[in-house]
């Protein structure tokens, strides 16, 4: 069987060959001039992705979950009140993480498929003093995007720190850290950033750094304490080296290369491209008579699309036929939507023809599994929108 597959899952994504190539270079010392230069440039480019001049970026070995935990452990102290806005699986995970750290967690929970209501968050913040509010930009379990900008406008009027889990959005959907008053953005390499799994990426605003500095109690985790990392990042940003723990050198090379490609395309162009691709996928899905998980079209994320299976289409059969017969890998559901939905990831360096191939594979697979649809109808409706690219 052919090993060629088109990977259309919400991370890891299809990586650019040039990004993969730089990973196979000989590993230099972490204090070598080459590494110092490339790491320094990557940190500068990260600020462009986060749309910030003043925030401090961090690049740490780990996954998105480590980034989630690192964002909060540095800012909470025992007894603090934290509000978790939960619109799916990763919102629930944030509450679980926080409960391990001796804080009082209130969850503002929405049905899966719904987006958070900014005015309800406002009422919550008026009711109680929260040290932190966390919001998942795109919950990967549902494909719902929260209105990070409007929520930011509200949080700005409070002392509360605003943490955004951007793992499935950063570098594909706007997250204007400075303008929208975001205090911490966290993400991971393998999603829209376009680098193989292994990097936790964060940025802390100056306000968040001040809260860290005023801590009374040390961070209850050694590796994740930003106090250990700050001198290291500041050194690399100014053309010097410093050591706290060995950096994942080859992954940093890949990060440097992927960020170069994103900055060359232009971050605003990338946001626009993601939006058009998202619209094209959703239009095809609708034409095929299928429904997406987000309950309103305006909630739909640009980075992935979660689709309900039609009656009588079995999850394992669908994904196996897609992968083995059509060579296209899509993801199943997470948590309570397991076996009920499939998810198409469409972020990063994705091309119009990847969308066409995926929609065409979905049509053929559905037909084989007994769902009545006309070959080419979904493709035609996607193509119409892809012309805008
Ligand atoms: C993927 C994802 C995570 C977890 O990232 P890992 O790298 O799998 O640990 C967290 N939040 C969101 C929104 C995600 O999509």
mmCIF file of C-alpha atoms and ligand atoms in Angstrom:
data_model
loop_
_atom_site.group_PDB
_atom_site.id
_atom_site.type_symbol
_atom_site.label_atom_id
_atom_site.label_comp_id
_atom_site.label_asym_id
_atom_site.label_seq_id
_atom_site.Cartn_x
_atom_site.Cartn_y
_atom_site.Cartn_z
ATOM 1 C CA UNK A 1 0.000 0.000 0.000
ATOM 2 C CA UNK A 2 1.243 3.475 -0.834
ATOM 3 C CA UNK A 3 2.649 5.495 2.027
ATOM 4 C CA UNK A 4 1.544 8.780 0.440
ATOM 5 C CA UNK A 5 -1.236 10.334 2.463
ATOM 6 C CA UNK A 6 -2.703 13.805 2.685
ATOM 7 C CA UNK A 7 -2.841 14.624 6.386
ATOM 8 C CA UNK A 8 -5.926 16.760 7.055
ATOM 9 C CA UNK A 9 -6.234 16.572 10.831
ATOM 10 C CA UNK A 10 -6.196 19.451 13.324
ATOM 11 C CA UNK A 11 -2.527 18.920 14.133
ATOM 12 C CA UNK A 12 -0.004 17.680 13.391
ATOM 13 C CA UNK A 13 -0.507 19.222 9.973
ATOM 14 C CA UNK A 14 1.296 18.774 6.652
ATOM 15 C CA UNK A 15 4.647 20.419 7.127
ATOM 16 C CA UNK A 16 6.590 22.339 4.493
ATOM 17 C CA UNK A 17 9.507 20.290 3.128
ATOM 18 C CA UNK A 18 11.930 23.141 3.857
ATOM 19 C CA UNK A 19 10.852 23.067 7.501
ATOM 20 C CA UNK A 20 11.493 19.330 7.696
ATOM 21 C CA UNK A 21 14.843 19.683 5.933
ATOM 22 C CA UNK A 22 16.318 22.118 8.429
ATOM 23 C CA UNK A 23 15.530 19.655 11.191
ATOM 24 C CA UNK A 24 18.011 17.202 9.740
ATOM 25 C CA UNK A 25 20.987 19.562 9.910
ATOM 26 C CA UNK A 26 23.825 18.601 12.231
ATOM 27 C CA UNK A 27 22.982 19.775 15.725
ATOM 28 C CA UNK A 28 25.315 22.591 16.764
ATOM 29 C CA UNK A 29 26.009 23.731 20.302
ATOM 30 C CA UNK A 30 23.234 25.758 21.860
ATOM 31 C CA UNK A 31 25.791 28.524 22.411
ATOM 32 C CA UNK A 32 27.028 28.517 18.790
ATOM 33 C CA UNK A 33 26.742 31.736 16.755
ATOM 34 C CA UNK A 34 24.401 30.023 14.266
ATOM 35 C CA UNK A 35 21.951 28.938 16.931
ATOM 36 C CA UNK A 36 22.118 32.303 18.694
ATOM 37 C CA UNK A 37 21.239 34.101 15.459
ATOM 38 C CA UNK A 38 18.416 31.776 14.395
ATOM 39 C CA UNK A 39 16.831 31.592 17.848
ATOM 40 C CA UNK A 40 16.999 35.391 18.146
ATOM 41 C CA UNK A 41 15.306 35.836 14.757
ATOM 42 C CA UNK A 42 12.627 33.264 15.602
ATOM 43 C CA UNK A 43 11.781 35.166 18.805
ATOM 44 C CA UNK A 44 11.409 38.395 16.799
ATOM 45 C CA UNK A 45 9.160 36.675 14.258
ATOM 46 C CA UNK A 46 7.041 35.163 17.021
ATOM 47 C CA UNK A 47 6.149 38.669 18.165
ATOM 48 C CA UNK A 48 4.811 39.372 14.664
ATOM 49 C CA UNK A 49 2.636 36.264 14.815
ATOM 50 C CA UNK A 50 1.247 37.375 18.183
ATOM 51 C CA UNK A 51 0.829 40.968 16.904
ATOM 52 C CA UNK A 52 2.810 42.428 19.799
ATOM 53 C CA UNK A 53 5.720 44.793 20.333
ATOM 54 C CA UNK A 54 5.934 44.601 24.078
ATOM 55 C CA UNK A 55 5.168 41.011 25.123
ATOM 56 C CA UNK A 56 7.876 38.484 26.024
ATOM 57 C CA UNK A 57 7.876 35.306 23.922
ATOM 58 C CA UNK A 58 8.901 31.909 25.345
ATOM 59 C CA UNK A 59 9.916 28.810 23.382
ATOM 60 C CA UNK A 60 10.050 25.685 25.546
ATOM 61 C CA UNK A 61 10.306 21.960 24.788
ATOM 62 C CA UNK A 62 6.840 20.533 25.289
ATOM 63 C CA UNK A 63 3.374 20.308 23.808
ATOM 64 C CA UNK A 64 0.356 22.590 23.936
ATOM 65 C CA UNK A 65 -0.742 21.113 27.231
ATOM 66 C CA UNK A 66 2.548 22.133 28.823
ATOM 67 C CA UNK A 67 2.002 25.637 27.426
ATOM 68 C CA UNK A 68 -1.465 25.703 29.022
ATOM 69 C CA UNK A 69 -0.041 24.734 32.394
ATOM 70 C CA UNK A 70 2.975 27.042 32.108
ATOM 71 C CA UNK A 71 0.719 30.036 31.401
ATOM 72 C CA UNK A 72 -1.181 29.580 34.650
ATOM 73 C CA UNK A 73 1.361 28.197 37.128
ATOM 74 C CA UNK A 74 3.392 31.372 36.854
ATOM 75 C CA UNK A 75 0.427 33.606 37.636
ATOM 76 C CA UNK A 76 -1.686 31.824 40.243
ATOM 77 C CA UNK A 77 -1.085 31.503 43.966
ATOM 78 C CA UNK A 78 -3.030 29.302 46.394
ATOM 79 C CA UNK A 79 -6.587 30.487 46.929
ATOM 80 C CA UNK A 80 -6.841 32.688 43.823
ATOM 81 C CA UNK A 81 -10.108 32.780 41.897
ATOM 82 C CA UNK A 82 -9.895 31.702 38.284
ATOM 83 C CA UNK A 83 -12.618 31.742 35.631
ATOM 84 C CA UNK A 84 -12.391 29.103 32.912
ATOM 85 C CA UNK A 85 -14.557 29.785 29.884
ATOM 86 C CA UNK A 86 -15.220 26.322 28.546
ATOM 87 C CA UNK A 87 -16.560 25.648 25.063
ATOM 88 C CA UNK A 88 -15.305 22.086 24.641
ATOM 89 C CA UNK A 89 -12.703 19.465 25.453
ATOM 90 C CA UNK A 90 -9.774 21.854 25.907
ATOM 91 C CA UNK A 91 -11.771 24.204 28.120
ATOM 92 C CA UNK A 92 -12.474 21.216 30.358
ATOM 93 C CA UNK A 93 -8.770 20.361 30.301
ATOM 94 C CA UNK A 94 -7.915 23.882 31.475
ATOM 95 C CA UNK A 95 -10.166 23.455 34.496
ATOM 96 C CA UNK A 96 -8.501 20.099 35.267
ATOM 97 C CA UNK A 97 -5.037 21.667 35.082
ATOM 98 C CA UNK A 98 -5.990 24.539 37.367
ATOM 99 C CA UNK A 99 -7.578 22.266 39.959
ATOM 100 C CA UNK A 100 -4.130 20.717 40.502
ATOM 101 C CA UNK A 101 -2.780 24.076 41.637
ATOM 102 C CA UNK A 102 -4.799 24.914 44.726
ATOM 103 C CA UNK A 103 -6.960 27.618 43.191
ATOM 104 C CA UNK A 104 -10.723 28.165 43.165
ATOM 105 C CA UNK A 105 -11.950 27.371 39.699
ATOM 106 C CA UNK A 106 -15.285 28.576 38.338
ATOM 107 C CA UNK A 107 -16.242 27.092 35.001
ATOM 108 C CA UNK A 108 -18.453 29.026 32.618
ATOM 109 C CA UNK A 109 -19.563 26.071 30.529
ATOM 110 C CA UNK A 110 -21.246 26.157 27.164
ATOM 111 C CA UNK A 111 -22.859 23.330 25.240
ATOM 112 C CA UNK A 112 -20.452 21.901 22.667
ATOM 113 C CA UNK A 113 -21.178 23.798 19.458
ATOM 114 C CA UNK A 114 -21.937 27.086 21.215
ATOM 115 C CA UNK A 115 -19.560 30.034 21.532
ATOM 116 C CA UNK A 116 -18.992 32.007 24.736
ATOM 117 C CA UNK A 117 -21.130 35.122 25.223
ATOM 118 C CA UNK A 118 -18.931 38.128 26.053
ATOM 119 C CA UNK A 119 -21.705 39.827 28.061
ATOM 120 C CA UNK A 120 -21.980 36.791 30.351
ATOM 121 C CA UNK A 121 -18.216 36.918 30.968
ATOM 122 C CA UNK A 122 -18.680 40.575 31.906
ATOM 123 C CA UNK A 123 -21.331 39.675 34.496
ATOM 124 C CA UNK A 124 -19.013 37.039 35.954
ATOM 125 C CA UNK A 125 -16.141 39.503 36.275
ATOM 126 C CA UNK A 126 -18.427 42.048 37.945
ATOM 127 C CA UNK A 127 -19.593 39.437 40.450
ATOM 128 C CA UNK A 128 -16.234 38.263 41.724
ATOM 129 C CA UNK A 129 -12.570 39.247 41.698
ATOM 130 C CA UNK A 130 -10.863 36.871 39.312
ATOM 131 C CA UNK A 131 -7.090 36.788 39.038
ATOM 132 C CA UNK A 132 -7.331 35.104 35.645
ATOM 133 C CA UNK A 133 -9.839 34.305 32.936
ATOM 134 C CA UNK A 134 -8.929 31.636 30.371
ATOM 135 C CA UNK A 135 -10.555 31.397 26.964
ATOM 136 C CA UNK A 136 -9.938 28.778 24.273
ATOM 137 C CA UNK A 137 -9.767 30.623 20.965
ATOM 138 C CA UNK A 138 -10.707 27.597 18.854
ATOM 139 C CA UNK A 139 -11.765 24.501 20.734
ATOM 140 C CA UNK A 140 -10.480 21.738 18.513
ATOM 141 C CA UNK A 141 -13.206 19.376 19.693
ATOM 142 C CA UNK A 142 -15.990 21.449 18.116
ATOM 143 C CA UNK A 143 -14.435 23.801 15.562
ATOM 144 C CA UNK A 144 -16.048 26.725 17.374
ATOM 145 C CA UNK A 145 -14.071 29.966 17.539
ATOM 146 C CA UNK A 146 -14.655 32.338 20.434
ATOM 147 C CA UNK A 147 -14.737 36.081 19.864
ATOM 148 C CA UNK A 148 -11.370 36.769 21.463
ATOM 149 C CA UNK A 149 -11.473 40.451 20.476
ATOM 150 C CA UNK A 150 -14.852 41.276 22.083
ATOM 151 C CA UNK A 151 -13.937 39.314 25.208
ATOM 152 C CA UNK A 152 -10.661 41.269 25.369
ATOM 153 C CA UNK A 153 -12.591 44.557 25.224
ATOM 154 C CA UNK A 154 -14.481 43.475 28.315
ATOM 155 C CA UNK A 155 -11.562 42.053 30.298
ATOM 156 C CA UNK A 156 -9.577 45.290 29.730
ATOM 157 C CA UNK A 157 -11.795 47.068 32.277
ATOM 158 C CA UNK A 158 -10.868 44.640 35.058
ATOM 159 C CA UNK A 159 -7.689 43.711 36.958
ATOM 160 C CA UNK A 160 -8.160 40.173 35.666
ATOM 161 C CA UNK A 161 -5.442 38.694 33.453
ATOM 162 C CA UNK A 162 -6.647 37.436 30.077
ATOM 163 C CA UNK A 163 -5.184 34.108 28.936
ATOM 164 C CA UNK A 164 -5.948 32.809 25.446
ATOM 165 C CA UNK A 165 -5.363 29.188 24.445
ATOM 166 C CA UNK A 166 -4.446 29.724 20.807
ATOM 167 C CA UNK A 167 -3.209 26.212 20.111
ATOM 168 C CA UNK A 168 -5.603 25.676 17.218
ATOM 169 C CA UNK A 169 -5.704 29.280 15.977
ATOM 170 C CA UNK A 170 -2.402 31.143 16.371
ATOM 171 C CA UNK A 171 -0.841 32.074 13.016
ATOM 172 C CA UNK A 172 -4.081 31.316 11.152
ATOM 173 C CA UNK A 173 -6.635 33.535 12.913
ATOM 174 C CA UNK A 174 -5.909 37.015 14.266
ATOM 175 C CA UNK A 175 -4.837 37.260 17.904
ATOM 176 C CA UNK A 176 -3.799 40.889 18.303
ATOM 177 C CA UNK A 177 -2.187 40.646 21.670
ATOM 178 C CA UNK A 178 -1.436 44.347 22.271
ATOM 179 C CA UNK A 179 -4.572 45.749 20.691
ATOM 180 C CA UNK A 180 -6.996 43.276 22.273
ATOM 181 C CA UNK A 181 -5.394 43.313 25.729
ATOM 182 C CA UNK A 182 -4.371 39.657 25.812
ATOM 183 C CA UNK A 183 -1.995 38.926 28.722
ATOM 184 C CA UNK A 184 -0.832 35.461 27.761
ATOM 185 C CA UNK A 185 -1.128 33.672 24.430
ATOM 186 C CA UNK A 186 -0.105 30.060 24.416
ATOM 187 C CA UNK A 187 0.219 27.710 21.486
ATOM 188 C CA UNK A 188 2.080 24.666 20.193
ATOM 189 C CA UNK A 189 4.255 24.077 17.168
ATOM 190 C CA UNK A 190 2.343 21.336 15.360
ATOM 191 C CA UNK A 191 -0.803 23.258 14.488
ATOM 192 C CA UNK A 192 -0.999 26.436 12.390
ATOM 193 C CA UNK A 193 2.607 27.347 13.265
ATOM 194 C CA UNK A 194 3.625 24.449 10.988
ATOM 195 C CA UNK A 195 6.464 22.781 12.927
ATOM 196 C CA UNK A 196 6.571 19.127 14.044
ATOM 197 C CA UNK A 197 5.286 18.466 17.583
ATOM 198 C CA UNK A 198 7.575 19.357 20.461
ATOM 199 C CA UNK A 199 7.474 23.100 21.101
ATOM 200 C CA UNK A 200 5.336 24.974 23.590
ATOM 201 C CA UNK A 201 5.159 28.633 22.576
ATOM 202 C CA UNK A 202 3.935 31.451 24.779
ATOM 203 C CA UNK A 203 4.006 35.201 25.155
ATOM 204 C CA UNK A 204 3.494 37.086 28.425
ATOM 205 C CA UNK A 205 2.408 40.749 28.422
ATOM 206 C CA UNK A 206 4.300 43.246 30.571
ATOM 207 C CA UNK A 207 1.271 43.293 32.880
ATOM 208 C CA UNK A 208 1.466 39.509 33.313
ATOM 209 C CA UNK A 209 5.214 39.744 33.984
ATOM 210 C CA UNK A 210 4.561 42.300 36.729
ATOM 211 C CA UNK A 211 2.048 39.967 38.353
ATOM 212 C CA UNK A 212 4.701 37.236 38.234
ATOM 213 C CA UNK A 213 7.289 39.540 39.838
ATOM 214 C CA UNK A 214 4.942 40.372 42.711
ATOM 215 C CA UNK A 215 4.381 36.720 43.662
ATOM 216 C CA UNK A 216 4.593 35.922 47.366
ATOM 217 C CA UNK A 217 5.114 32.214 46.880
ATOM 218 C CA UNK A 218 7.482 30.524 44.437
ATOM 219 C CA UNK A 219 6.020 28.819 41.370
ATOM 220 C CA UNK A 220 5.241 25.225 42.361
ATOM 221 C CA UNK A 221 7.109 23.854 39.348
ATOM 222 C CA UNK A 222 10.795 24.210 38.579
ATOM 223 C CA UNK A 223 10.958 23.624 34.795
ATOM 224 C CA UNK A 224 8.002 25.880 33.971
ATOM 225 C CA UNK A 225 9.007 28.831 36.183
ATOM 226 C CA UNK A 226 9.417 31.769 33.773
ATOM 227 C CA UNK A 227 11.963 33.254 36.168
ATOM 228 C CA UNK A 228 14.342 30.517 35.025
ATOM 229 C CA UNK A 229 13.661 31.217 31.356
ATOM 230 C CA UNK A 230 13.568 35.028 31.202
ATOM 231 C CA UNK A 231 17.356 35.564 31.304
ATOM 232 C CA UNK A 232 17.791 32.891 28.640
ATOM 233 C CA UNK A 233 15.310 34.432 26.200
ATOM 234 C CA UNK A 234 16.586 37.937 26.824
ATOM 235 C CA UNK A 235 20.101 36.724 26.055
ATOM 236 C CA UNK A 236 19.164 35.122 22.724
ATOM 237 C CA UNK A 237 17.115 38.181 21.774
ATOM 238 C CA UNK A 238 20.219 40.328 22.197
ATOM 239 C CA UNK A 239 22.648 38.060 20.352
ATOM 240 C CA UNK A 240 24.024 36.197 23.345
ATOM 241 C CA UNK A 241 23.605 32.728 24.775
ATOM 242 C CA UNK A 242 22.518 31.595 28.214
ATOM 243 C CA UNK A 243 21.626 28.245 29.681
ATOM 244 C CA UNK A 244 18.859 26.997 31.881
ATOM 245 C CA UNK A 245 17.847 23.719 30.218
ATOM 246 C CA UNK A 246 19.025 22.488 26.821
ATOM 247 C CA UNK A 247 16.782 23.910 24.095
ATOM 248 C CA UNK A 248 15.326 21.620 21.390
ATOM 249 C CA UNK A 249 17.826 22.993 18.887
ATOM 250 C CA UNK A 250 16.632 21.305 15.694
ATOM 251 C CA UNK A 251 13.005 22.140 16.429
ATOM 252 C CA UNK A 252 14.044 25.748 16.898
ATOM 253 C CA UNK A 253 15.619 25.594 13.424
ATOM 254 C CA UNK A 254 12.289 24.344 12.098
ATOM 255 C CA UNK A 255 10.442 27.100 13.963
ATOM 256 C CA UNK A 256 12.773 29.695 12.485
ATOM 257 C CA UNK A 257 12.126 28.398 8.973
ATOM 258 C CA UNK A 258 8.351 28.108 9.346
ATOM 259 C CA UNK A 259 8.051 31.590 10.846
ATOM 260 C CA UNK A 260 10.160 32.955 7.962
ATOM 261 C CA UNK A 261 7.667 31.446 5.493
ATOM 262 C CA UNK A 262 4.716 32.903 7.405
ATOM 263 C CA UNK A 263 6.286 36.355 7.639
ATOM 264 C CA UNK A 264 7.195 36.244 3.924
ATOM 265 C CA UNK A 265 3.602 35.420 3.026
ATOM 266 C CA UNK A 266 2.515 38.204 5.380
ATOM 267 C CA UNK A 267 0.583 37.425 8.526
ATOM 268 C CA UNK A 268 -2.485 39.345 7.315
ATOM 269 C CA UNK A 269 -2.407 37.439 4.007
ATOM 270 C CA UNK A 270 -2.243 34.214 5.939
ATOM 271 C CA UNK A 271 -5.273 35.166 8.040
ATOM 272 C CA UNK A 272 -7.167 35.954 4.821
ATOM 273 C CA UNK A 273 -6.153 32.682 3.192
ATOM 274 C CA UNK A 274 -7.250 30.661 6.236
ATOM 275 C CA UNK A 275 -10.606 32.392 6.179
ATOM 276 C CA UNK A 276 -11.247 31.628 2.510
ATOM 277 C CA UNK A 277 -10.192 28.016 2.932
ATOM 278 C CA UNK A 278 -12.496 27.633 5.931
ATOM 279 C CA UNK A 279 -15.402 29.067 3.946
ATOM 280 C CA UNK A 280 -14.683 26.742 1.024
ATOM 281 C CA UNK A 281 -14.671 23.637 3.237
ATOM 282 C CA UNK A 282 -17.901 24.625 4.980
ATOM 283 C CA UNK A 283 -19.616 25.441 1.712
ATOM 284 C CA UNK A 284 -18.752 21.980 0.359
ATOM 285 C CA UNK A 285 -19.982 20.286 3.529
ATOM 286 C CA UNK A 286 -23.264 22.159 3.360
ATOM 287 C CA UNK A 287 -23.729 21.309 -0.317
ATOM 288 C CA UNK A 288 -23.303 17.634 0.534
ATOM 289 C CA UNK A 289 -26.188 17.988 2.980
ATOM 290 C CA UNK A 290 -24.060 17.549 6.109
ATOM 291 C CA UNK A 291 -24.120 19.744 9.217
ATOM 292 C CA UNK A 292 -21.220 21.198 11.144
ATOM 293 C CA UNK A 293 -20.885 21.205 14.932
ATOM 294 C CA UNK A 294 -20.826 25.017 15.425
ATOM 295 C CA UNK A 295 -24.472 25.975 15.920
ATOM 296 C CA UNK A 296 -24.169 29.273 14.068
ATOM 297 C CA UNK A 297 -22.107 29.917 10.923
ATOM 298 C CA UNK A 298 -20.414 32.899 12.594
ATOM 299 C CA UNK A 299 -18.968 30.605 15.301
ATOM 300 C CA UNK A 300 -17.099 28.474 12.775
ATOM 301 C CA UNK A 301 -13.301 28.468 13.037
ATOM 302 C CA UNK A 302 -11.058 29.002 10.010
ATOM 303 C CA UNK A 303 -8.623 26.272 11.069
ATOM 304 C CA UNK A 304 -10.752 23.149 11.233
ATOM 305 C CA UNK A 305 -14.261 21.950 10.474
ATOM 306 C CA UNK A 306 -16.110 19.455 12.677
ATOM 307 C CA UNK A 307 -18.874 17.599 10.834
ATOM 308 C CA UNK A 308 -21.699 15.402 12.148
ATOM 309 C CA UNK A 309 -21.868 11.981 10.505
ATOM 310 C CA UNK A 310 -25.057 11.353 8.599
ATOM 311 C CA UNK A 311 -27.196 8.459 9.879
ATOM 312 C CA UNK A 312 -25.751 5.025 9.222
ATOM 313 C CA UNK A 313 -22.238 6.225 8.445
ATOM 314 C CA UNK A 314 -19.858 4.589 10.883
ATOM 315 C CA UNK A 315 -16.847 6.528 12.148
ATOM 316 C CA UNK A 316 -14.244 3.791 11.774
ATOM 317 C CA UNK A 317 -15.481 2.748 8.315
ATOM 318 C CA UNK A 318 -15.501 6.342 7.140
ATOM 319 C CA UNK A 319 -12.015 7.214 8.319
ATOM 320 C CA UNK A 320 -10.547 3.891 7.230
ATOM 321 C CA UNK A 321 -11.998 4.230 3.720
ATOM 322 C CA UNK A 322 -10.813 7.841 3.554
ATOM 323 C CA UNK A 323 -7.281 6.887 4.546
ATOM 324 C CA UNK A 324 -6.815 3.541 2.796
ATOM 325 C CA UNK A 325 -8.806 4.077 -0.407
ATOM 326 C CA UNK A 326 -8.578 7.843 -0.869
ATOM 327 C CA UNK A 327 -5.279 8.594 0.831
ATOM 328 C CA UNK A 328 -6.729 11.385 2.933
ATOM 329 C CA UNK A 329 -6.487 11.283 6.731
ATOM 330 C CA UNK A 330 -9.147 13.130 8.718
ATOM 331 C CA UNK A 331 -9.655 13.022 12.489
ATOM 332 C CA UNK A 332 -12.454 11.528 14.569
ATOM 333 C CA UNK A 333 -14.245 13.221 17.451
ATOM 334 C CA UNK A 334 -12.905 14.006 20.930
ATOM 335 C CA UNK A 335 -14.599 13.338 24.276
ATOM 336 C CA UNK A 336 -18.366 13.163 24.066
ATOM 337 C CA UNK A 337 -18.324 13.646 20.285
ATOM 338 C CA UNK A 338 -16.151 10.564 19.740
ATOM 339 C CA UNK A 339 -17.563 8.438 16.888
ATOM 340 C CA UNK A 340 -20.264 11.056 16.252
ATOM 341 C CA UNK A 341 -18.267 13.499 14.134
ATOM 342 C CA UNK A 342 -15.220 13.776 11.914
ATOM 343 C CA UNK A 343 -12.866 16.730 11.866
ATOM 344 C CA UNK A 344 -11.014 18.207 8.915
ATOM 345 C CA UNK A 345 -7.926 20.233 9.782
ATOM 346 C CA UNK A 346 -7.178 22.949 7.235
ATOM 347 C CA UNK A 347 -4.518 25.214 8.668
ATOM 348 C CA UNK A 348 -0.946 26.142 7.864
ATOM 349 C CA UNK A 349 0.577 25.806 4.411
ATOM 350 C CA UNK A 350 -2.539 24.228 2.958
ATOM 351 C CA UNK A 351 -3.263 24.706 -0.739
ATOM 352 C CA UNK A 352 -6.562 25.067 -2.576
ATOM 353 C CA UNK A 353 -6.009 21.695 -4.206
ATOM 354 C CA UNK A 354 -5.647 19.996 -0.817
ATOM 355 C CA UNK A 355 -9.177 21.190 -0.065
ATOM 356 C CA UNK A 356 -10.422 19.946 -3.453
ATOM 357 C CA UNK A 357 -8.800 16.557 -2.918
ATOM 358 C CA UNK A 358 -10.254 16.258 0.575
ATOM 359 C CA UNK A 359 -13.794 17.182 -0.457
ATOM 360 C CA UNK A 360 -13.589 14.808 -3.398
ATOM 361 C CA UNK A 361 -12.430 12.006 -1.086
ATOM 362 C CA UNK A 362 -15.301 12.731 1.306
ATOM 363 C CA UNK A 363 -17.832 12.541 -1.545
ATOM 364 C CA UNK A 364 -16.525 9.202 -2.798
ATOM 365 C CA UNK A 365 -16.293 7.738 0.698
ATOM 366 C CA UNK A 366 -19.834 8.763 1.608
ATOM 367 C CA UNK A 367 -21.118 7.259 -1.612
ATOM 368 C CA UNK A 368 -19.320 3.964 -0.961
ATOM 369 C CA UNK A 369 -20.826 3.867 2.532
ATOM 370 C CA UNK A 370 -24.341 4.325 1.195
ATOM 371 C CA UNK A 371 -24.947 8.021 1.710
ATOM 372 C CA UNK A 372 -26.649 9.508 -1.343
ATOM 373 C CA UNK A 373 -24.593 12.366 -2.742
ATOM 374 C CA UNK A 374 -23.601 13.485 -6.219
ATOM 375 C CA UNK A 375 -19.919 13.256 -7.059
ATOM 376 C CA UNK A 376 -18.459 16.663 -7.772
ATOM 377 C CA UNK A 377 -21.142 18.817 -6.162
ATOM 378 C CA UNK A 378 -19.155 19.533 -3.045
ATOM 379 C CA UNK A 379 -15.997 20.078 -5.062
ATOM 380 C CA UNK A 380 -17.761 22.602 -7.320
ATOM 381 C CA UNK A 381 -19.028 24.621 -4.395
ATOM 382 C CA UNK A 382 -15.574 24.643 -2.765
ATOM 383 C CA UNK A 383 -13.924 25.658 -6.050
ATOM 384 C CA UNK A 384 -16.219 28.643 -6.399
ATOM 385 C CA UNK A 385 -14.922 30.085 -3.132
ATOM 386 C CA UNK A 386 -11.312 28.983 -3.645
ATOM 387 C CA UNK A 387 -11.192 31.249 -6.716
ATOM 388 C CA UNK A 388 -10.841 34.145 -4.290
ATOM 389 C CA UNK A 389 -7.383 32.916 -3.289
HETATM 390 C C1 LIG B 1 -4.190 20.578 20.476
HETATM 391 C C2 LIG B 1 -4.693 21.515 21.501
HETATM 392 C C3 LIG B 1 -4.189 21.539 22.808
HETATM 393 C C4 LIG B 1 -3.206 20.525 23.324
HETATM 394 O O1 LIG B 1 -2.024 20.534 22.643
HETATM 395 P P1 LIG B 1 -1.041 19.278 22.758
HETATM 396 O O2 LIG B 1 0.118 19.715 21.918
HETATM 397 O O3 LIG B 1 -1.774 18.116 22.188
HETATM 398 O O4 LIG B 1 -0.693 19.092 24.171
HETATM 399 C C5 LIG B 1 -4.666 22.498 23.679
HETATM 400 N N1 LIG B 1 -5.589 23.383 23.302
HETATM 401 C C6 LIG B 1 -6.114 23.381 22.063
HETATM 402 C C7 LIG B 1 -7.125 24.392 21.712
HETATM 403 C C8 LIG B 1 -5.672 22.449 21.133
HETATM 404 O O5 LIG B 1 -6.184 22.457 19.906
#
